[in-house]
The first five atom37 places (N, CA, C, CB, O) and aatype in JSON, in Angstrom:
{
  "aatype": [5, 19, 5, 10, 19, 6, 15, 7, 7, 7, 10, 19, 5, 14, 7, 7, 15, 10, 1, 10, 15, 4, 0, 0, 15, 7, 10, 9, 13, 15, 9, 18, 3, 12, 0, 17, 18, 1, 5, 0, 14, 7, 11, 5, 1, 6, 10, 19, 0, 16, 9, 15, 15, 7, 7, 15, 16, 2, 15, 0, 3, 15, 19, 11, 7, 1, 13, 16, 9, 15, 1, 3, 2, 0, 11, 11, 16, 19, 18, 10, 5, 12, 2, 15, 10, 11, 14, 6, 3, 16, 0, 9, 18, 18, 4, 2, 11, 18, 14, 5, 14, 13, 1, 15, 17, 7, 5, 7, 16, 5, 19, 16, 19, 15, 15],
  "atom_mask": [
    [1, 1, 1, 1, 1],
    [1, 1, 1, 1, 1],
    [1, 1, 1, 1, 1],
    [1, 1, 1, 1, 1],
    [1, 1, 1, 1, 1],
    [1, 1, 1, 1, 1],
    [1, 1, 1, 1, 1],
    [1, 1, 1, 0, 1],
    [1, 1, 1, 0, 1],
    [1, 1, 1, 0, 1],
    [1, 1, 1, 1, 1],
    [1, 1, 1, 1, 1],
    [1, 1, 1, 1, 1],
    [1, 1, 1, 1, 1],
    [1, 1, 1, 0, 1],
    [1, 1, 1, 0, 1],
    [1, 1, 1, 1, 1],
    [1, 1, 1, 1, 1],
    [1, 1, 1, 1, 1],
    [1, 1, 1, 1, 1],
    [1, 1, 1, 1, 1],
    [1, 1, 1, 1, 1],
    [1, 1, 1, 1, 1],
    [1, 1, 1, 1, 1],
    [1, 1, 1, 1, 1],
    [1, 1, 1, 0, 1],
    [1, 1, 1, 1, 1],
    [1, 1, 1, 1, 1],
    [1, 1, 1, 1, 1],
    [1, 1, 1, 1, 1],
    [1, 1, 1, 1, 1],
    [1, 1, 1, 1, 1],
    [1, 1, 1, 1, 1],
    [1, 1, 1, 1, 1],
    [1, 1, 1, 1, 1],
    [1, 1, 1, 1, 1],
    [1, 1, 1, 1, 1],
    [1, 1, 1, 1, 1],
    [1, 1, 1, 1, 1],
    [1, 1, 1, 1, 1],
    [1, 1, 1, 1, 1],
    [1, 1, 1, 0, 1],
    [1, 1, 1, 1, 1],
    [1, 1, 1, 1, 1],
    [1, 1, 1, 1, 1],
    [1, 1, 1, 1, 1],
    [1, 1, 1, 1, 1],
    [1, 1, 1, 1, 1],
    [1, 1, 1, 1, 1],
    [1, 1, 1, 1, 1],
    [1, 1, 1, 1, 1],
    [1, 1, 1, 1, 1],
    [1, 1, 1, 1, 1],
    [1, 1, 1, 0, 1],
    [1, 1, 1, 0, 1],
    [1, 1, 1, 1, 1],
    [1, 1, 1, 1, 1],
    [1, 1, 1, 1, 1],
    [1, 1, 1, 1, 1],
    [1, 1, 1, 1, 1],
    [1, 1, 1, 1, 1],
    [1, 1, 1, 1, 1],
    [1, 1, 1, 1, 1],
    [1, 1, 1, 1, 1],
    [1, 1, 1, 0, 1],
    [1, 1, 1, 1, 1],
    [1, 1, 1, 1, 1],
    [1, 1, 1, 1, 1],
    [1, 1, 1, 1, 1],
    [1, 1, 1, 1, 1],
    [1, 1, 1, 1, 1],
    [1, 1, 1, 1, 1],
    [1, 1, 1, 1, 1],
    [1, 1, 1, 1, 1],
    [1, 1, 1, 1, 1],
    [1, 1, 1, 1, 1],
    [1, 1, 1, 1, 1],
    [1, 1, 1, 1, 1],
    [1, 1, 1, 1, 1],
    [1, 1, 1, 1, 1],
    [1, 1, 1, 1, 1],
    [1, 1, 1, 1, 1],
    [1, 1, 1, 1, 1],
    [1, 1, 1, 1, 1],
    [1, 1, 1, 1, 1],
    [1, 1, 1, 1, 1],
    [1, 1, 1, 1, 1],
    [1, 1, 1, 1, 1],
    [1, 1, 1, 1, 1],
    [1, 1, 1, 1, 1],
    [1, 1, 1, 1, 1],
    [1, 1, 1, 1, 1],
    [1, 1, 1, 1, 1],
    [1, 1, 1, 1, 1],
    [1, 1, 1, 1, 1],
    [1, 1, 1, 1, 1],
    [1, 1, 1, 1, 1],
    [1, 1, 1, 1, 1],
    [1, 1, 1, 1, 1],
    [1, 1, 1, 1, 1],
    [1, 1, 1, 1, 1],
    [1, 1, 1, 1, 1],
    [1, 1, 1, 1, 1],
    [1, 1, 1, 1, 1],
    [1, 1, 1, 1, 1],
    [1, 1, 1, 0, 1],
    [1, 1, 1, 1, 1],
    [1, 1, 1, 0, 1],
    [1, 1, 1, 1, 1],
    [1, 1, 1, 1, 1],
    [1, 1, 1, 1, 1],
    [1, 1, 1, 1, 1],
    [1, 1, 1, 1, 1],
    [1, 1, 1, 1, 1],
    [1, 1, 1, 1, 1]
  ],
  "atom_positions": [
    [[-51.41, 39.07, 31.75], [-50.37, 38.94, 31.54], [-49.18, 39.62, 32.57], [-50.43, 39.28, 30.35], [-49.16, 40.76, 33.03]],
    [[-48.22, 38.56, 32.76], [-47.18, 39.23, 34.13], [-46.48, 40.37, 33.01], [-45.63, 37.76, 35.09], [-46.37, 40.36, 31.79]],
    [[-46.06, 41.34, 34.08], [-45.18, 42.36, 33.69], [-44.51, 42.74, 34.97], [-45.88, 43.55, 32.98], [-45.12, 42.85, 36.03]],
    [[-43.18, 42.93, 34.8], [-41.92, 42.97, 35.66], [-41.45, 44.41, 35.48], [-40.72, 41.84, 35.2], [-41.38, 44.57, 34.26]],
    [[-41.18, 45.27, 35.94], [-40.67, 46.69, 35.94], [-39.77, 46.91, 37.14], [-41.87, 47.73, 35.98], [-40.06, 47.26, 38.28]],
    [[-38.46, 46.59, 36.53], [-37.2, 47.07, 37.4], [-36.87, 48.51, 37.4], [-35.93, 46.4, 36.93], [-37.01, 49.14, 36.36]],
    [[-36.43, 49.1, 38.53], [-35.87, 50.38, 38.38], [-35.0, 50.74, 39.44], [-36.85, 51.33, 38.24], [-34.97, 49.91, 40.35]],
    [[-34.25, 51.8, 39.58], [-33.47, 52.11, 40.52], [-32.21, 51.97, 40.45], [0.0, 0.0, 0.0], [-31.55, 52.07, 41.48]],
    [[-31.57, 51.7, 39.2], [-30.13, 51.13, 39.05], [-29.39, 52.61, 38.76], [0.0, 0.0, 0.0], [-30.08, 53.63, 38.77]],
    [[-27.85, 52.68, 38.5], [-27.28, 53.64, 38.3], [-25.85, 53.64, 38.2], [0.0, 0.0, 0.0], [-25.38, 52.51, 38.06]],
    [[-24.9, 54.69, 38.23], [-23.55, 54.58, 38.33], [-23.48, 55.02, 39.91], [-22.71, 55.53, 37.18], [-24.04, 56.0, 40.39]],
    [[-22.74, 54.18, 40.54], [-22.13, 54.35, 42.09], [-20.8, 53.82, 42.18], [-22.98, 53.56, 43.23], [-20.24, 52.85, 41.68]],
    [[-20.31, 55.08, 43.24], [-18.56, 54.58, 43.37], [-18.37, 53.4, 44.04], [-17.57, 55.62, 44.23], [-19.29, 53.24, 44.84]],
    [[-17.41, 52.32, 44.07], [-17.21, 51.26, 45.02], [-17.48, 51.95, 46.36], [-15.74, 50.61, 44.92], [-17.13, 53.07, 46.7]],
    [[-18.31, 50.9, 47.17], [-18.44, 51.47, 48.76], [-20.02, 51.89, 48.62], [0.0, 0.0, 0.0], [-20.69, 51.72, 49.64]],
    [[-20.54, 52.31, 47.73], [-21.55, 53.04, 47.55], [-22.91, 52.09, 47.62], [0.0, 0.0, 0.0], [-22.84, 50.86, 47.55]],
    [[-24.07, 52.77, 47.75], [-25.47, 51.94, 48.24], [-26.15, 52.44, 47.06], [-26.34, 52.36, 49.9], [-25.93, 53.54, 46.55]],
    [[-27.24, 51.29, 46.53], [-28.31, 51.49, 45.88], [-29.41, 50.96, 46.33], [-28.18, 51.2, 44.8], [-29.18, 50.06, 47.15]],
    [[-30.74, 51.19, 46.09], [-31.74, 50.42, 46.22], [-32.85, 50.17, 45.1], [-32.23, 50.85, 47.25], [-33.6, 51.07, 44.71]],
    [[-32.86, 48.88, 44.62], [-33.52, 48.67, 43.29], [-34.88, 48.43, 43.81], [-32.91, 47.42, 42.33], [-35.08, 48.3, 45.02]],
    [[-36.01, 48.35, 42.75], [-37.18, 47.96, 43.05], [-37.9, 47.42, 41.86], [-37.83, 48.97, 43.66], [-37.69, 47.87, 40.73]],
    [[-38.6, 46.6, 42.08], [-39.48, 45.74, 40.99], [-40.56, 45.61, 41.07], [-39.28, 44.6, 40.81], [-40.88, 44.82, 41.96]],
    [[-41.8, 46.26, 40.24], [-43.0, 46.49, 40.43], [-43.51, 45.32, 39.56], [-43.43, 47.92, 40.12], [-43.05, 45.12, 38.44]],
    [[-44.49, 44.56, 40.13], [-45.12, 43.28, 39.07], [-46.23, 43.57, 39.16], [-44.98, 41.67, 39.35], [-46.7, 44.23, 40.09]],
    [[-46.92, 43.06, 38.07], [-48.56, 43.46, 37.93], [-48.95, 42.01, 36.86], [-48.92, 45.46, 36.97], [-48.13, 41.35, 36.22]],
    [[-50.23, 41.84, 36.92], [-50.71, 40.76, 36.13], [-50.94, 39.2, 36.88], [0.0, 0.0, 0.0], [-51.52, 38.19, 36.49]],
    [[-50.31, 39.49, 37.94], [-50.24, 38.15, 38.83], [-50.74, 38.21, 40.33], [-48.72, 37.66, 38.91], [-51.06, 39.3, 40.79]],
    [[-50.79, 37.3, 40.94], [-51.01, 37.27, 42.35], [-49.63, 37.28, 43.05], [-51.86, 36.01, 42.75], [-49.05, 36.29, 43.5]],
    [[-49.25, 38.45, 43.06], [-47.81, 38.57, 43.84], [-47.58, 37.98, 45.1], [-47.49, 39.91, 44.12], [-46.47, 37.5, 45.36]],
    [[-48.54, 37.95, 45.94], [-48.37, 37.47, 47.27], [-47.94, 35.88, 47.35], [-49.71, 37.72, 48.02], [-47.25, 35.54, 48.31]],
    [[-48.32, 34.92, 46.37], [-48.38, 33.79, 46.7], [-47.02, 33.21, 46.11], [-49.64, 33.22, 46.29], [-46.67, 32.08, 46.48]],
    [[-46.15, 34.0, 45.13], [-44.98, 33.69, 44.62], [-43.89, 34.09, 45.68], [-44.82, 34.35, 43.28], [-43.97, 35.06, 46.43]],
    [[-42.8, 33.12, 45.63], [-41.16, 33.43, 45.98], [-40.82, 34.24, 44.49], [-39.98, 31.69, 46.26], [-41.18, 34.1, 43.32]],
    [[-39.92, 35.19, 45.27], [-39.49, 36.09, 44.1], [-37.91, 36.12, 44.2], [-40.17, 37.68, 44.21], [-37.38, 35.55, 45.15]],
    [[-37.27, 36.68, 43.39], [-35.66, 36.65, 43.47], [-35.19, 37.73, 42.41], [-34.97, 35.04, 43.06], [-35.78, 37.98, 41.36]],
    [[-34.16, 38.27, 42.82], [-33.1, 39.06, 41.91], [-32.17, 38.32, 41.51], [-32.43, 40.14, 42.5], [-31.53, 37.51, 42.17]],
    [[-32.05, 38.67, 40.02], [-31.05, 38.07, 39.32], [-30.12, 39.16, 38.58], [-31.68, 37.09, 38.36], [-30.54, 40.29, 38.35]],
    [[-28.98, 38.77, 38.26], [-28.11, 39.79, 37.49], [-27.64, 39.17, 36.45], [-26.97, 40.39, 38.2], [-27.67, 37.94, 36.44]],
    [[-27.14, 39.85, 35.45], [-26.27, 39.41, 34.22], [-25.27, 40.24, 33.86], [-27.01, 39.25, 33.05], [-25.54, 41.21, 33.14]],
    [[-24.27, 40.06, 34.19], [-22.77, 40.96, 33.89], [-22.56, 40.44, 32.61], [-21.28, 40.66, 34.98], [-22.92, 39.33, 32.22]],
    [[-21.83, 41.5, 31.82], [-21.27, 41.63, 30.37], [-20.51, 39.95, 30.21], [-19.94, 43.2, 30.24], [-19.7, 39.5, 31.03]],
    [[-20.93, 39.32, 29.15], [-20.32, 38.26, 28.98], [-20.53, 37.13, 29.65], [0.0, 0.0, 0.0], [-20.01, 36.1, 29.22]],
    [[-21.34, 37.09, 30.88], [-21.57, 36.22, 31.62], [-22.83, 35.67, 31.53], [-21.3, 36.57, 32.66], [-23.62, 36.22, 30.76]],
    [[-23.24, 34.53, 32.26], [-24.71, 33.88, 32.24], [-25.59, 34.65, 33.63], [-24.55, 31.9, 32.47], [-25.06, 35.1, 34.64]],
    [[-26.68, 34.63, 33.39], [-27.6, 35.25, 34.51], [-27.49, 34.75, 35.54], [-28.87, 35.25, 34.37], [-27.65, 33.56, 35.29]],
    [[-27.28, 34.88, 36.85], [-26.76, 34.22, 38.1], [-27.95, 34.94, 39.08], [-24.93, 34.61, 38.53], [-28.41, 36.07, 38.9]],
    [[-28.27, 34.13, 39.99], [-29.16, 34.23, 41.12], [-28.58, 35.15, 42.17], [-29.43, 32.87, 41.69], [-27.48, 34.91, 42.67]],
    [[-29.27, 36.13, 42.48], [-28.44, 37.06, 43.76], [-29.02, 36.66, 44.96], [-28.61, 38.82, 43.72], [-28.33, 36.12, 45.82]],
    [[-30.54, 36.91, 45.15], [-31.09, 36.52, 46.4], [-32.8, 36.27, 46.11], [-30.72, 37.78, 47.57], [-33.53, 36.71, 45.23]],
    [[-33.06, 35.44, 47.17], [-34.51, 35.21, 47.18], [-35.55, 35.41, 48.33], [-34.61, 34.0, 46.88], [-35.21, 35.12, 49.48]],
    [[-36.55, 35.79, 48.14], [-37.56, 35.76, 49.24], [-38.73, 35.14, 48.9], [-37.91, 37.03, 49.71], [-39.35, 35.39, 47.87]],
    [[-39.12, 34.15, 49.9], [-40.52, 33.33, 49.86], [-41.87, 34.39, 50.0], [-40.54, 32.14, 51.28], [-41.95, 35.6, 50.19]],
    [[-42.74, 33.48, 49.83], [-43.93, 34.16, 49.93], [-44.43, 34.61, 51.53], [-44.94, 33.23, 49.23], [-45.48, 35.18, 51.84]],
    [[-43.54, 34.25, 52.25], [-43.69, 34.04, 53.6], [-42.61, 34.97, 54.18], [0.0, 0.0, 0.0], [-42.76, 35.17, 55.39]],
    [[-41.59, 35.58, 53.61], [-40.67, 36.38, 53.57], [-39.67, 35.87, 54.17], [0.0, 0.0, 0.0], [-39.03, 36.66, 54.86]],
    [[-39.24, 34.61, 54.14], [-37.91, 34.14, 54.2], [-36.96, 34.53, 53.28], [-37.91, 32.91, 54.17], [-37.35, 34.59, 52.11]],
    [[-35.64, 34.85, 53.56], [-34.6, 35.19, 52.58], [-33.49, 34.37, 52.39], [-34.1, 36.33, 52.85], [-33.1, 33.67, 53.32]],
    [[-32.98, 34.36, 51.42], [-31.68, 33.82, 51.23], [-30.85, 34.49, 50.1], [-31.83, 32.39, 50.96], [-31.45, 34.96, 49.13]],
    [[-29.62, 34.55, 50.17], [-28.5, 35.29, 49.16], [-27.34, 34.52, 48.96], [-27.95, 36.67, 49.7], [-26.74, 33.85, 49.8]],
    [[-27.0, 34.71, 47.45], [-25.6, 34.26, 47.34], [-24.69, 34.58, 47.99], [-25.15, 34.41, 46.43], [-24.75, 35.63, 48.63]],
    [[-23.51, 33.74, 48.02], [-22.39, 34.22, 48.95], [-21.81, 35.33, 48.63], [-21.37, 33.36, 49.07], [-21.36, 36.04, 49.54]],
    [[-21.69, 35.7, 47.32], [-20.88, 36.64, 46.87], [-21.63, 38.21, 47.33], [-20.67, 36.34, 45.23], [-20.95, 39.23, 47.39]],
    [[-23.04, 38.17, 47.61], [-23.69, 39.34, 48.0], [-23.82, 39.34, 49.59], [-25.08, 39.43, 47.27], [-23.88, 40.34, 50.31]],
    [[-23.87, 37.95, 49.98], [-24.28, 37.88, 51.81], [-23.64, 38.93, 52.71], [-23.7, 36.36, 52.6], [-22.43, 39.17, 52.73]],
    [[-24.54, 39.52, 53.41], [-24.11, 40.61, 54.25], [-23.94, 42.04, 53.88], [0.0, 0.0, 0.0], [-23.68, 42.94, 54.67]],
    [[-24.15, 42.17, 52.38], [-23.97, 43.53, 51.79], [-25.49, 43.75, 51.18], [-22.64, 43.59, 50.57], [-25.96, 44.88, 51.35]],
    [[-26.34, 42.73, 50.44], [-27.34, 42.73, 49.96], [-28.41, 42.48, 50.81], [-27.26, 42.07, 49.07], [-28.07, 41.82, 51.79]],
    [[-29.96, 42.86, 50.76], [-30.82, 42.58, 51.54], [-32.18, 42.66, 50.61], [-30.69, 43.47, 52.73], [-32.59, 43.71, 50.11]],
    [[-32.73, 41.52, 50.47], [-34.08, 41.41, 49.73], [-35.31, 41.6, 50.59], [-34.21, 40.03, 49.08], [-35.41, 41.07, 51.7]],
    [[-36.19, 42.32, 50.09], [-37.71, 42.62, 50.72], [-38.85, 42.6, 49.69], [-37.79, 44.13, 51.42], [-38.74, 42.46, 48.48]],
    [[-40.07, 42.78, 50.49], [-41.15, 42.63, 49.54], [-42.24, 43.5, 50.17], [-41.61, 41.09, 49.31], [-42.26, 43.57, 51.4]],
    [[-43.06, 44.09, 49.55], [-44.18, 44.73, 49.96], [-45.49, 44.27, 48.99], [-43.87, 46.3, 49.93], [-45.87, 44.77, 47.93]],
    [[-45.99, 43.18, 49.73], [-47.23, 42.49, 48.95], [-48.44, 43.58, 48.33], [-48.01, 41.42, 50.12], [-48.99, 43.68, 47.23]],
    [[-48.54, 44.2, 49.43], [-49.66, 45.23, 49.13], [-49.36, 46.21, 47.72], [-49.8, 46.25, 50.55], [-50.2, 46.73, 47.0]],
    [[-48.17, 46.25, 47.63], [-47.67, 47.12, 46.26], [-47.02, 46.3, 45.27], [-46.6, 48.28, 46.59], [-46.46, 46.73, 44.26]],
    [[-47.15, 44.97, 45.68], [-46.63, 44.38, 44.5], [-45.17, 44.41, 44.19], [-47.25, 44.93, 43.49], [-44.67, 43.99, 43.15]],
    [[-44.62, 44.87, 45.08], [-43.08, 45.08, 44.81], [-42.13, 44.53, 45.53], [-42.72, 46.3, 44.88], [-42.33, 44.34, 46.73]],
    [[-40.67, 44.08, 44.82], [-39.75, 43.51, 45.62], [-38.64, 44.47, 45.46], [-39.43, 42.06, 45.28], [-38.44, 45.1, 44.43]],
    [[-37.88, 44.57, 46.61], [-36.7, 45.55, 46.71], [-35.3, 44.6, 46.81], [-36.91, 46.61, 48.16], [-35.27, 43.4, 47.07]],
    [[-34.27, 45.38, 46.55], [-33.03, 44.9, 46.74], [-32.26, 46.07, 47.15], [-32.51, 44.21, 45.56], [-31.88, 46.9, 46.32]],
    [[-31.99, 46.17, 48.46], [-30.88, 46.97, 49.1], [-29.48, 46.66, 48.98], [-31.06, 46.99, 50.39], [-29.0, 45.75, 49.65]],
    [[-28.63, 47.48, 48.0], [-27.58, 47.1, 47.87], [-26.28, 47.96, 48.88], [-27.52, 47.14, 46.43], [-26.14, 49.17, 48.69]],
    [[-25.61, 47.44, 49.66], [-24.65, 48.04, 50.35], [-23.29, 47.58, 50.02], [-24.92, 47.9, 51.66], [-23.12, 46.45, 49.57]],
    [[-22.14, 48.54, 50.25], [-20.92, 48.41, 50.13], [-20.71, 47.69, 48.57], [-20.41, 47.63, 51.41], [-20.39, 46.5, 48.54]],
    [[-20.87, 48.33, 47.47], [-20.98, 47.81, 46.33], [-19.53, 47.5, 45.8], [-21.78, 48.69, 45.51], [-18.52, 48.0, 46.3]],
    [[-19.53, 46.66, 44.77], [-17.98, 46.47, 44.56], [-18.15, 46.4, 42.94], [-17.18, 44.92, 45.42], [-19.19, 45.98, 42.44]],
    [[-17.0, 46.86, 42.11], [-16.89, 46.82, 40.8], [-17.58, 45.55, 40.11], [-15.51, 46.91, 40.52], [-18.27, 45.62, 39.09]],
    [[-17.23, 44.21, 40.94], [-18.07, 43.22, 40.31], [-19.19, 43.13, 40.45], [-17.82, 42.21, 40.48], [-19.76, 42.27, 39.77]],
    [[-19.95, 43.91, 41.3], [-21.56, 43.81, 41.27], [-21.92, 44.4, 40.02], [-22.36, 44.61, 42.5], [-23.08, 44.22, 39.65]],
    [[-21.04, 45.17, 39.18], [-21.6, 45.6, 37.83], [-22.36, 44.79, 36.93], [-20.64, 45.97, 37.1], [-21.73, 43.92, 36.31]],
    [[-23.84, 44.93, 36.69], [-24.68, 43.87, 36.05], [-26.16, 44.61, 35.64], [-24.87, 42.5, 37.2], [-26.74, 45.58, 36.14]],
    [[-26.43, 43.92, 34.78], [-28.16, 44.3, 34.92], [-29.03, 43.37, 35.72], [-28.92, 44.27, 33.43], [-29.09, 42.16, 35.5]],
    [[-29.67, 43.95, 36.61], [-30.37, 43.1, 37.54], [-32.05, 43.07, 37.33], [-29.97, 43.62, 39.0], [-32.79, 44.06, 37.3]],
    [[-32.33, 41.99, 37.21], [-33.68, 41.55, 37.0], [-34.39, 40.76, 38.16], [-33.66, 40.72, 35.82], [-33.83, 39.94, 38.88]],
    [[-35.78, 41.16, 38.25], [-36.7, 40.43, 39.27], [-37.4, 39.27, 38.48], [-37.87, 41.47, 39.95], [-37.59, 39.34, 37.26]],
    [[-37.82, 38.11, 39.32], [-38.52, 37.53, 38.63], [-38.82, 36.29, 39.49], [-37.97, 37.41, 37.36], [-38.15, 36.18, 40.52]],
    [[-39.68, 35.39, 39.23], [-40.25, 34.45, 40.29], [-38.88, 33.4, 40.52], [-41.84, 33.57, 39.67], [-37.82, 33.26, 39.91]],
    [[-39.41, 32.85, 41.53], [-38.23, 31.87, 41.79], [-39.0, 30.62, 42.5], [-36.92, 32.6, 42.86], [-39.96, 30.79, 43.26]],
    [[-38.43, 29.27, 42.15], [-37.38, 29.0, 41.23], [-37.39, 28.87, 40.01], [-36.9, 28.16, 41.46], [-36.4, 28.93, 39.28]],
    [[-39.02, 28.59, 39.51], [-38.88, 28.75, 38.09], [-39.37, 30.11, 37.51], [-39.61, 27.64, 37.43], [-40.56, 30.42, 37.6]],
    [[-38.43, 30.94, 36.9], [-38.74, 32.24, 36.55], [-40.09, 32.2, 35.39], [-37.29, 32.94, 35.93], [-40.15, 31.27, 34.58]],
    [[-41.11, 33.24, 35.42], [-41.83, 33.48, 34.2], [-40.86, 33.66, 33.03], [-42.72, 34.69, 34.35], [-39.75, 34.18, 33.04]],
    [[-41.62, 33.03, 31.9], [-40.98, 33.2, 30.42], [-40.75, 34.85, 30.53], [-42.18, 32.65, 28.94], [-39.65, 35.34, 30.28]],
    [[-41.74, 35.55, 30.89], [-41.31, 36.89, 30.36], [-40.44, 37.77, 31.45], [-42.66, 37.72, 29.94], [-40.73, 37.86, 32.65]],
    [[-39.19, 38.45, 30.73], [-38.39, 38.94, 32.02], [-38.38, 40.5, 31.52], [-36.63, 38.15, 32.29], [-38.29, 40.78, 30.33]],
    [[-38.5, 41.59, 32.65], [-38.37, 42.79, 32.62], [-37.23, 43.46, 31.9], [0.0, 0.0, 0.0], [-36.25, 42.74, 31.74]],
    [[-37.16, 44.61, 31.48], [-36.04, 45.02, 31.01], [-34.73, 45.18, 31.8], [-36.35, 46.06, 30.53], [-33.68, 45.52, 31.25]],
    [[-34.83, 44.92, 33.17], [-33.76, 44.94, 34.03], [-33.17, 46.38, 34.33], [0.0, 0.0, 0.0], [-33.37, 47.22, 33.45]],
    [[-32.65, 46.67, 35.16], [-32.17, 48.02, 35.76], [-30.39, 47.81, 35.78], [-32.94, 48.27, 37.55], [-29.85, 46.84, 36.3]],
    [[-29.75, 48.8, 35.18], [-28.2, 48.76, 34.84], [-27.73, 49.25, 36.25], [-27.64, 49.84, 33.42], [-28.29, 50.23, 36.74]],
    [[-26.61, 48.53, 36.98], [-25.91, 48.89, 37.96], [-24.45, 49.0, 37.49], [-26.15, 48.01, 39.04], [-23.81, 48.0, 37.18]],
    [[-24.03, 50.03, 37.45], [-22.52, 50.07, 37.16], [-21.63, 50.62, 38.6], [-22.28, 51.21, 35.74], [-21.84, 51.74, 39.07]],
    [[-20.71, 49.73, 39.16], [-20.0, 50.15, 40.29], [-18.74, 50.66, 39.64], [-19.78, 49.01, 41.39], [-18.19, 49.87, 38.87]],
    [[-18.18, 51.89, 39.82], [-16.79, 52.49, 39.19], [-16.51, 53.82, 39.87], [-16.89, 52.76, 37.48], [-17.26, 54.72, 40.25]],
    [[-15.04, 53.64, 39.91], [-14.9, 55.14, 40.56], [-14.41, 56.02, 39.27], [-13.62, 55.23, 41.98], [-14.19, 57.22, 39.38]]
  ]
}
């Protein structure tokens, strides 16, 4: 059974940084492309950044140059380094497989950017 556990969120001031982690279990992590997604209040879940099994990365235009996705296959963990945070980055952040997410999602981690 696939389990995804996100952590690292919190309250941060505009311009601040956070590093999110997502620990995966119940899957052969290294073979999957992974991604971070987010869902802001009243909005649909959106794709933030992706990382292939080989380490190639891509990110949404809204976070390009500010967010960096990475992975550690030995630890079965994917990370999201978020810098220069803006209020519009406030959301619950989730990780999952890309492009077709697993049916089971983690609980997510709340990121709130506010002064």
